[in-house]
Structures are given as C-alpha cells and as structure tokens.
C-alpha cells in the first residue's frame, strides 16, 4: 500500500478549497518572475491588484482616488512589532479604515471596508500553495496561504504523514520560524493551521501548542460529521 505524501495532502486540501468556491493559483505562477505575476517583489505579501479591485467594489460611496491614496498605508503599515501591527490591522479588517475626502465642499469621513461581511459573494477568495516570501535573510515558502481580497488571512503548514518524526508539532514549529523570518506575512493573519494530513488543528497568531485545537464541525451543529481521521477536511469545510 502506497503512503500518502505531504504533496498529496497539500493538493487534496486545495481541492476542498476549490469545492468551497475559492480560486486557486500556484505560487510559482503568480510570483514576480512567474507566468502571471501578481506582485513584483518577493517581499510583497498583499496582492495589490486584488485588494484595489475589492476596495473599489465594496466601497462605491468612497472616491476611487481616496481608495488609491489609502493603499500604501495598507501595504506598508508603519506599526512597530508584529503583534501590535496584527492587532491594528485586525481592527481595519473588521471595522474599516478611517478615510476622509471632500464632498460638496465639506470634509467627509467614512470607514473604508476591506471585506464585505453583508454580501459574502462580493469578496475575492483565493488559495495559493508554495507562496514564496523574502525575509531579511532568505526566502521562505509556506505550504498554503489563504487570501481574501488580496489579504493573506490564513497560513497552513503540512508535515509528511508518512514520517513518524514529522508530526503536526513539527508544522507548529515551522510556523514559529516563519513568524520570525517573514513577519510581514502575518500582519493581516487571522489564523494558523497545522496538519499531518490526518490530524489538523487551528490556532491564533499568539497561540501556544495548548491553544491549537481541533475544528470539530462543518455546520456548527453536528460534531465531527466526517468521522475519525477526517480532521483536515472538517476543518477546511467548517472554518473556511
């Protein structure tokens, strides 16, 4: 009997995202030197064109120029410390970013919405594997990154289910390395996922091992609906 590989787990997870309606892009394809680049530098972690299109679509009552002027602040938030930056950007994602503009000779203030929470279909959902990010010392390549409106909200790390020495806590440790090496990837992070293809757990940016928990339901009512050894599928279908 052939063993399941880490690559097979990665590709299967992507299939589940696609079934949920997510677009899929290969990280090499949208890389700066790829066939369909969506960024011009490996240090850039927000997909700017997707972000701009979504902001214009979601905020029809805000002038396009005001939106354009706000994008540099989103791409390069000058907020010291990863946790402080993540906390502030979480406020922007959930409550909006305050912008002002002139309308009828008066200064108007509005909240620029990053995500349309009222009309979910109005958002851009994307899953990318092998998304390379340049840190101060080297390139890092998380297994899967989940984007909403060009913002990387979730990072998923897998370990080989056939390797007895590489359990989900090896994936947890890898995420800690990423936070240290490529912290800008986590400025907008909402959750982290670790899995060995069978067991899967979700946690927040600051969670320790004890706070990484199984996701046991898809519909919010039926616990563990897919049965034993289906943790990863339940988590993806339920959480995302």
PDB file of C-alpha atoms in Angstrom:
ATOM      1  CA  UNK A   1       0.000   0.000   0.000  1.00  0.00           C
ATOM      2  CA  UNK A   2       1.438   3.365  -1.029  1.00  0.00           C
ATOM      3  CA  UNK A   3       1.929   6.022   1.616  1.00  0.00           C
ATOM      4  CA  UNK A   4       0.308   9.432   1.450  1.00  0.00           C
ATOM      5  CA  UNK A   5       2.840  12.171   0.808  1.00  0.00           C
ATOM      6  CA  UNK A   6       2.889  15.757   2.048  1.00  0.00           C
ATOM      7  CA  UNK A   7       2.348  16.975  -1.520  1.00  0.00           C
ATOM      8  CA  UNK A   8      -0.775  14.818  -1.867  1.00  0.00           C
ATOM      9  CA  UNK A   9      -2.176  16.267   1.368  1.00  0.00           C
ATOM     10  CA  UNK A  10      -1.481  19.776   0.095  1.00  0.00           C
ATOM     11  CA  UNK A  11      -3.196  19.154  -3.242  1.00  0.00           C
ATOM     12  CA  UNK A  12      -6.178  17.475  -1.586  1.00  0.00           C
ATOM     13  CA  UNK A  13      -6.646  20.465   0.710  1.00  0.00           C
ATOM     14  CA  UNK A  14      -6.614  22.760  -2.313  1.00  0.00           C
ATOM     15  CA  UNK A  15      -9.318  20.634  -3.944  1.00  0.00           C
ATOM     16  CA  UNK A  16     -11.515  21.145  -0.871  1.00  0.00           C
ATOM     17  CA  UNK A  17     -10.986  24.907  -1.067  1.00  0.00           C
ATOM     18  CA  UNK A  18     -11.916  24.854  -4.756  1.00  0.00           C
ATOM     19  CA  UNK A  19     -15.102  22.945  -3.917  1.00  0.00           C
ATOM     20  CA  UNK A  20     -15.946  25.771  -1.489  1.00  0.00           C
ATOM     21  CA  UNK A  21     -15.657  28.292  -4.314  1.00  0.00           C
ATOM     22  CA  UNK A  22     -12.105  29.553  -3.825  1.00  0.00           C
ATOM     23  CA  UNK A  23      -9.968  30.434  -6.810  1.00  0.00           C
ATOM     24  CA  UNK A  24      -6.648  28.593  -6.937  1.00  0.00           C
ATOM     25  CA  UNK A  25      -3.263  29.854  -8.076  1.00  0.00           C
ATOM     26  CA  UNK A  26       0.107  28.148  -7.982  1.00  0.00           C
ATOM     27  CA  UNK A  27       2.600  30.280  -6.066  1.00  0.00           C
ATOM     28  CA  UNK A  28       5.174  29.971  -8.830  1.00  0.00           C
ATOM     29  CA  UNK A  29       2.648  31.176 -11.418  1.00  0.00           C
ATOM     30  CA  UNK A  30       1.903  34.445  -9.595  1.00  0.00           C
ATOM     31  CA  UNK A  31       5.484  35.024  -8.385  1.00  0.00           C
ATOM     32  CA  UNK A  32       7.383  38.103  -9.678  1.00  0.00           C
ATOM     33  CA  UNK A  33       9.024  36.023 -12.406  1.00  0.00           C
ATOM     34  CA  UNK A  34       6.048  33.710 -12.954  1.00  0.00           C
ATOM     35  CA  UNK A  35       3.794  33.348 -15.966  1.00  0.00           C
ATOM     36  CA  UNK A  36       1.025  35.520 -14.465  1.00  0.00           C
ATOM     37  CA  UNK A  37       2.721  37.638 -11.778  1.00  0.00           C
ATOM     38  CA  UNK A  38       0.517  39.300  -9.164  1.00  0.00           C
ATOM     39  CA  UNK A  39       3.392  41.056  -7.354  1.00  0.00           C
ATOM     40  CA  UNK A  40       6.743  42.453  -8.438  1.00  0.00           C
ATOM     41  CA  UNK A  41       8.769  41.647  -5.322  1.00  0.00           C
ATOM     42  CA  UNK A  42       9.014  38.587  -3.077  1.00  0.00           C
ATOM     43  CA  UNK A  43       8.826  40.906  -0.069  1.00  0.00           C
ATOM     44  CA  UNK A  44       5.281  41.914  -1.009  1.00  0.00           C
ATOM     45  CA  UNK A  45       2.704  39.707   0.652  1.00  0.00           C
ATOM     46  CA  UNK A  46      -0.539  41.547  -0.212  1.00  0.00           C
ATOM     47  CA  UNK A  47      -1.839  41.048  -3.759  1.00  0.00           C
ATOM     48  CA  UNK A  48      -2.301  44.717  -4.607  1.00  0.00           C
ATOM     49  CA  UNK A  49      -4.462  44.460  -7.733  1.00  0.00           C
ATOM     50  CA  UNK A  50      -6.925  42.143  -5.998  1.00  0.00           C
ATOM     51  CA  UNK A  51      -7.009  44.439  -2.980  1.00  0.00           C
ATOM     52  CA  UNK A  52      -7.625  47.568  -5.049  1.00  0.00           C
ATOM     53  CA  UNK A  53     -10.383  45.936  -7.122  1.00  0.00           C
ATOM     54  CA  UNK A  54     -12.113  44.669  -3.985  1.00  0.00           C
ATOM     55  CA  UNK A  55     -11.907  48.017  -2.163  1.00  0.00           C
ATOM     56  CA  UNK A  56     -13.436  49.832  -5.137  1.00  0.00           C
ATOM     57  CA  UNK A  57     -16.169  47.216  -5.497  1.00  0.00           C
ATOM     58  CA  UNK A  58     -17.033  47.091  -1.794  1.00  0.00           C
ATOM     59  CA  UNK A  59     -16.895  50.862  -1.200  1.00  0.00           C
ATOM     60  CA  UNK A  60     -18.855  52.527  -4.039  1.00  0.00           C
ATOM     61  CA  UNK A  61     -19.544  55.564  -1.816  1.00  0.00           C
ATOM     62  CA  UNK A  62     -15.841  56.397  -1.469  1.00  0.00           C
ATOM     63  CA  UNK A  63     -13.978  58.119  -4.368  1.00  0.00           C
ATOM     64  CA  UNK A  64     -11.545  55.895  -6.232  1.00  0.00           C
ATOM     65  CA  UNK A  65      -8.728  58.378  -5.673  1.00  0.00           C
ATOM     66  CA  UNK A  66      -9.285  58.266  -1.916  1.00  0.00           C
ATOM     67  CA  UNK A  67      -9.103  54.474  -2.068  1.00  0.00           C
ATOM     68  CA  UNK A  68      -5.940  54.650  -4.155  1.00  0.00           C
ATOM     69  CA  UNK A  69      -4.372  57.038  -1.652  1.00  0.00           C
ATOM     70  CA  UNK A  70      -5.151  54.604   1.186  1.00  0.00           C
ATOM     71  CA  UNK A  71      -3.487  51.568  -0.388  1.00  0.00           C
ATOM     72  CA  UNK A  72       0.129  52.456   0.574  1.00  0.00           C
ATOM     73  CA  UNK A  73      -0.938  52.597   4.228  1.00  0.00           C
ATOM     74  CA  UNK A  74      -2.409  49.099   3.940  1.00  0.00           C
ATOM     75  CA  UNK A  75       0.568  47.680   2.056  1.00  0.00           C
ATOM     76  CA  UNK A  76       3.160  49.190   4.390  1.00  0.00           C
ATOM     77  CA  UNK A  77       1.652  49.864   7.814  1.00  0.00           C
ATOM     78  CA  UNK A  78       4.175  51.737   9.927  1.00  0.00           C
ATOM     79  CA  UNK A  79       3.298  49.951  13.146  1.00  0.00           C
ATOM     80  CA  UNK A  80       6.235  48.588  15.172  1.00  0.00           C
ATOM     81  CA  UNK A  81       6.071  44.967  16.311  1.00  0.00           C
ATOM     82  CA  UNK A  82       4.237  42.099  14.634  1.00  0.00           C
ATOM     83  CA  UNK A  83       1.587  41.673  17.327  1.00  0.00           C
ATOM     84  CA  UNK A  84       0.821  45.402  17.509  1.00  0.00           C
ATOM     85  CA  UNK A  85       0.600  45.564  13.725  1.00  0.00           C
ATOM     86  CA  UNK A  86      -1.623  42.489  13.542  1.00  0.00           C
ATOM     87  CA  UNK A  87      -3.913  43.860  16.246  1.00  0.00           C
ATOM     88  CA  UNK A  88      -4.319  47.209  14.454  1.00  0.00           C
ATOM     89  CA  UNK A  89      -4.850  45.667  11.032  1.00  0.00           C
ATOM     90  CA  UNK A  90      -7.426  43.309  12.517  1.00  0.00           C
ATOM     91  CA  UNK A  91      -9.396  46.421  13.524  1.00  0.00           C
ATOM     92  CA  UNK A  92      -9.143  47.714   9.968  1.00  0.00           C
ATOM     93  CA  UNK A  93     -10.305  44.375   8.556  1.00  0.00           C
ATOM     94  CA  UNK A  94     -13.283  44.080  10.894  1.00  0.00           C
ATOM     95  CA  UNK A  95     -14.296  47.726  11.355  1.00  0.00           C
ATOM     96  CA  UNK A  96     -12.751  49.535   8.408  1.00  0.00           C
ATOM     97  CA  UNK A  97     -10.012  52.122   7.945  1.00  0.00           C
ATOM     98  CA  UNK A  98     -10.992  55.751   8.573  1.00  0.00           C
ATOM     99  CA  UNK A  99     -10.618  57.878   5.428  1.00  0.00           C
ATOM    100  CA  UNK A 100     -11.613  61.458   4.677  1.00  0.00           C
ATOM    101  CA  UNK A 101     -12.412  63.228   1.416  1.00  0.00           C
ATOM    102  CA  UNK A 102     -14.098  66.395   0.172  1.00  0.00           C
ATOM    103  CA  UNK A 103     -17.731  66.170  -0.895  1.00  0.00           C
ATOM    104  CA  UNK A 104     -19.890  69.218  -1.705  1.00  0.00           C
ATOM    105  CA  UNK A 105     -17.175  71.474  -0.252  1.00  0.00           C
ATOM    106  CA  UNK A 106     -17.246  69.594   3.030  1.00  0.00           C
ATOM    107  CA  UNK A 107     -14.806  67.102   4.528  1.00  0.00           C
ATOM    108  CA  UNK A 108     -16.487  63.709   4.856  1.00  0.00           C
ATOM    109  CA  UNK A 109     -15.216  60.839   6.972  1.00  0.00           C
ATOM    110  CA  UNK A 110     -16.040  57.190   6.230  1.00  0.00           C
ATOM    111  CA  UNK A 111     -14.811  53.714   7.104  1.00  0.00           C
ATOM    112  CA  UNK A 112     -13.084  52.009   4.176  1.00  0.00           C
ATOM    113  CA  UNK A 113     -14.277  48.407   4.327  1.00  0.00           C
ATOM    114  CA  UNK A 114     -11.754  45.679   3.497  1.00  0.00           C
ATOM    115  CA  UNK A 115     -14.280  42.813   3.452  1.00  0.00           C
ATOM    116  CA  UNK A 116     -17.965  42.791   2.546  1.00  0.00           C
ATOM    117  CA  UNK A 117     -19.463  40.966   5.516  1.00  0.00           C
ATOM    118  CA  UNK A 118     -23.039  41.572   4.325  1.00  0.00           C
ATOM    119  CA  UNK A 119     -22.616  40.115   0.841  1.00  0.00           C
ATOM    120  CA  UNK A 120     -20.025  37.359   1.101  1.00  0.00           C
ATOM    121  CA  UNK A 121     -20.071  36.682  -2.650  1.00  0.00           C
ATOM    122  CA  UNK A 122     -18.814  40.229  -3.205  1.00  0.00           C
ATOM    123  CA  UNK A 123     -15.366  39.205  -1.961  1.00  0.00           C
ATOM    124  CA  UNK A 124     -12.359  37.664  -3.713  1.00  0.00           C
ATOM    125  CA  UNK A 125     -11.424  34.272  -2.220  1.00  0.00           C
ATOM    126  CA  UNK A 126      -8.108  32.756  -3.259  1.00  0.00           C
ATOM    127  CA  UNK A 127      -5.956  29.829  -2.120  1.00  0.00           C
ATOM    128  CA  UNK A 128      -2.271  29.684  -3.110  1.00  0.00           C
ATOM    129  CA  UNK A 129       0.302  26.976  -2.500  1.00  0.00           C
ATOM    130  CA  UNK A 130       4.080  27.434  -2.380  1.00  0.00           C
ATOM    131  CA  UNK A 131       3.815  31.205  -1.895  1.00  0.00           C
ATOM    132  CA  UNK A 132       7.402  32.404  -1.562  1.00  0.00           C
ATOM    133  CA  UNK A 133       8.167  35.337   0.728  1.00  0.00           C
ATOM    134  CA  UNK A 134      11.527  37.091   1.089  1.00  0.00           C
ATOM    135  CA  UNK A 135      12.681  37.858   4.600  1.00  0.00           C
ATOM    136  CA  UNK A 136      15.811  39.663   5.723  1.00  0.00           C
ATOM    137  CA  UNK A 137      17.928  36.545   5.309  1.00  0.00           C
ATOM    138  CA  UNK A 138      16.216  34.129   2.901  1.00  0.00           C
ATOM    139  CA  UNK A 139      13.135  33.045   1.012  1.00  0.00           C
ATOM    140  CA  UNK A 140      10.512  31.071   2.894  1.00  0.00           C
ATOM    141  CA  UNK A 141       7.756  29.053   1.257  1.00  0.00           C
ATOM    142  CA  UNK A 142       4.668  28.283   3.397  1.00  0.00           C
ATOM    143  CA  UNK A 143       2.643  25.366   2.063  1.00  0.00           C
ATOM    144  CA  UNK A 144      -0.708  27.127   1.630  1.00  0.00           C
ATOM    145  CA  UNK A 145      -1.807  30.740   2.093  1.00  0.00           C
ATOM    146  CA  UNK A 146      -5.480  31.750   2.035  1.00  0.00           C
ATOM    147  CA  UNK A 147      -6.288  35.241   0.721  1.00  0.00           C
ATOM    148  CA  UNK A 148      -9.462  37.300   0.961  1.00  0.00           C
ATOM    149  CA  UNK A 149      -9.477  40.410  -1.240  1.00  0.00           C
ATOM    150  CA  UNK A 150      -5.726  40.080  -1.681  1.00  0.00           C
ATOM    151  CA  UNK A 151      -5.043  39.966   2.066  1.00  0.00           C
ATOM    152  CA  UNK A 152      -3.288  36.841   3.443  1.00  0.00           C
ATOM    153  CA  UNK A 153      -5.583  35.823   6.305  1.00  0.00           C
ATOM    154  CA  UNK A 154      -4.522  32.233   6.944  1.00  0.00           C
ATOM    155  CA  UNK A 155      -1.336  30.179   6.669  1.00  0.00           C
ATOM    156  CA  UNK A 156      -1.453  26.376   6.531  1.00  0.00           C
ATOM    157  CA  UNK A 157       1.587  24.195   7.130  1.00  0.00           C
ATOM    158  CA  UNK A 158       1.700  20.447   6.487  1.00  0.00           C
ATOM    159  CA  UNK A 159       4.059  17.697   7.525  1.00  0.00           C
ATOM    160  CA  UNK A 160       4.556  14.340   5.877  1.00  0.00           C
ATOM    161  CA  UNK A 161       2.034  11.849   7.340  1.00  0.00           C
ATOM    162  CA  UNK A 162       4.414   9.002   6.497  1.00  0.00           C
ATOM    163  CA  UNK A 163       7.250  10.468   8.555  1.00  0.00           C
ATOM    164  CA  UNK A 164       6.964   9.389  12.185  1.00  0.00           C
ATOM    165  CA  UNK A 165       9.347  12.179  13.233  1.00  0.00           C
ATOM    166  CA  UNK A 166       7.360  14.947  11.498  1.00  0.00           C
ATOM    167  CA  UNK A 167       4.064  15.264  13.346  1.00  0.00           C
ATOM    168  CA  UNK A 168       1.789  18.310  13.466  1.00  0.00           C
ATOM    169  CA  UNK A 169       4.005  19.919  16.098  1.00  0.00           C
ATOM    170  CA  UNK A 170       6.788  19.999  13.551  1.00  0.00           C
ATOM    171  CA  UNK A 171       4.391  22.085  11.470  1.00  0.00           C
ATOM    172  CA  UNK A 172       3.714  24.266  14.522  1.00  0.00           C
ATOM    173  CA  UNK A 173       7.435  24.848  14.973  1.00  0.00           C
ATOM    174  CA  UNK A 174       7.781  25.699  11.291  1.00  0.00           C
ATOM    175  CA  UNK A 175       5.161  28.419  11.666  1.00  0.00           C
ATOM    176  CA  UNK A 176       7.110  29.899  14.569  1.00  0.00           C
ATOM    177  CA  UNK A 177      10.136  30.061  12.283  1.00  0.00           C
ATOM    178  CA  UNK A 178       8.070  31.837   9.635  1.00  0.00           C
ATOM    179  CA  UNK A 179       6.875  34.403  12.173  1.00  0.00           C
ATOM    180  CA  UNK A 180      10.487  35.158  12.983  1.00  0.00           C
ATOM    181  CA  UNK A 181      11.835  35.099   9.407  1.00  0.00           C
ATOM    182  CA  UNK A 182       8.954  36.626   7.406  1.00  0.00           C
ATOM    183  CA  UNK A 183       6.820  38.506   9.970  1.00  0.00           C
ATOM    184  CA  UNK A 184       5.155  40.724   7.354  1.00  0.00           C
ATOM    185  CA  UNK A 185       3.227  37.687   6.056  1.00  0.00           C
ATOM    186  CA  UNK A 186       1.327  37.713   9.358  1.00  0.00           C
ATOM    187  CA  UNK A 187       0.368  41.396   9.565  1.00  0.00           C
ATOM    188  CA  UNK A 188      -3.179  40.551   8.484  1.00  0.00           C
ATOM    189  CA  UNK A 189      -3.243  36.983   9.788  1.00  0.00           C
ATOM    190  CA  UNK A 190      -6.469  35.664  11.303  1.00  0.00           C
ATOM    191  CA  UNK A 191      -5.485  32.045  11.946  1.00  0.00           C
ATOM    192  CA  UNK A 192      -2.810  29.402  11.555  1.00  0.00           C
ATOM    193  CA  UNK A 193      -3.447  25.775  10.582  1.00  0.00           C
ATOM    194  CA  UNK A 194      -1.224  22.750  11.152  1.00  0.00           C
ATOM    195  CA  UNK A 195      -1.812  19.235   9.843  1.00  0.00           C
ATOM    196  CA  UNK A 196      -0.145  15.936   9.041  1.00  0.00           C
ATOM    197  CA  UNK A 197      -2.952  15.009   6.662  1.00  0.00           C
ATOM    198  CA  UNK A 198      -4.980  13.220   9.324  1.00  0.00           C
ATOM    199  CA  UNK A 199      -4.857  15.315  12.444  1.00  0.00           C
ATOM    200  CA  UNK A 200      -5.406  19.061  11.997  1.00  0.00           C
ATOM    201  CA  UNK A 201      -5.536  21.977  14.407  1.00  0.00           C
ATOM    202  CA  UNK A 202      -6.173  25.705  14.254  1.00  0.00           C
ATOM    203  CA  UNK A 203      -4.798  28.484  16.407  1.00  0.00           C
ATOM    204  CA  UNK A 204      -4.300  32.216  16.530  1.00  0.00           C
ATOM    205  CA  UNK A 205      -1.088  34.094  15.836  1.00  0.00           C
ATOM    206  CA  UNK A 206      -0.152  34.125  19.536  1.00  0.00           C
ATOM    207  CA  UNK A 207      -1.438  30.653  20.466  1.00  0.00           C
ATOM    208  CA  UNK A 208       0.884  28.127  22.079  1.00  0.00           C
ATOM    209  CA  UNK A 209       0.530  24.382  21.467  1.00  0.00           C
ATOM    210  CA  UNK A 210      -2.201  24.006  24.069  1.00  0.00           C
ATOM    211  CA  UNK A 211      -4.316  26.610  22.265  1.00  0.00           C
ATOM    212  CA  UNK A 212      -4.153  24.876  18.887  1.00  0.00           C
ATOM    213  CA  UNK A 213      -7.437  22.980  18.788  1.00  0.00           C
ATOM    214  CA  UNK A 214      -9.340  20.624  16.515  1.00  0.00           C
ATOM    215  CA  UNK A 215     -12.202  22.027  14.478  1.00  0.00           C
ATOM    216  CA  UNK A 216     -14.990  19.523  15.024  1.00  0.00           C
ATOM    217  CA  UNK A 217     -17.931  20.741  12.966  1.00  0.00           C
ATOM    218  CA  UNK A 218     -18.810  21.886   9.453  1.00  0.00           C
ATOM    219  CA  UNK A 219     -22.292  23.282  10.015  1.00  0.00           C
ATOM    220  CA  UNK A 220     -21.952  24.392  13.635  1.00  0.00           C
ATOM    221  CA  UNK A 221     -24.278  21.659  14.914  1.00  0.00           C
ATOM    222  CA  UNK A 222     -23.034  18.207  14.014  1.00  0.00           C
ATOM    223  CA  UNK A 223     -19.759  17.468  15.770  1.00  0.00           C
ATOM    224  CA  UNK A 224     -17.138  15.535  13.786  1.00  0.00           C
ATOM    225  CA  UNK A 225     -19.578  14.854  10.894  1.00  0.00           C
ATOM    226  CA  UNK A 226     -16.991  13.206   8.652  1.00  0.00           C
ATOM    227  CA  UNK A 227     -15.855  10.722  11.270  1.00  0.00           C
ATOM    228  CA  UNK A 228     -12.497   9.752  12.669  1.00  0.00           C
ATOM    229  CA  UNK A 229      -9.326  10.688  10.758  1.00  0.00           C
ATOM    230  CA  UNK A 230     -11.086  13.425   8.753  1.00  0.00           C
ATOM    231  CA  UNK A 231      -9.849  16.340  10.873  1.00  0.00           C
ATOM    232  CA  UNK A 232      -8.345  18.315   7.993  1.00  0.00           C
ATOM    233  CA  UNK A 233     -11.390  18.123   5.734  1.00  0.00           C
ATOM    234  CA  UNK A 234     -13.731  19.014   8.602  1.00  0.00           C
ATOM    235  CA  UNK A 235     -11.554  21.996   9.493  1.00  0.00           C
ATOM    236  CA  UNK A 236     -11.332  23.348   5.952  1.00  0.00           C
ATOM    237  CA  UNK A 237     -15.017  22.855   5.156  1.00  0.00           C
ATOM    238  CA  UNK A 238     -16.105  24.199   8.541  1.00  0.00           C
ATOM    239  CA  UNK A 239     -13.711  27.076   9.176  1.00  0.00           C
ATOM    240  CA  UNK A 240     -13.425  28.386   5.638  1.00  0.00           C
TER     241      UNK A 240
END
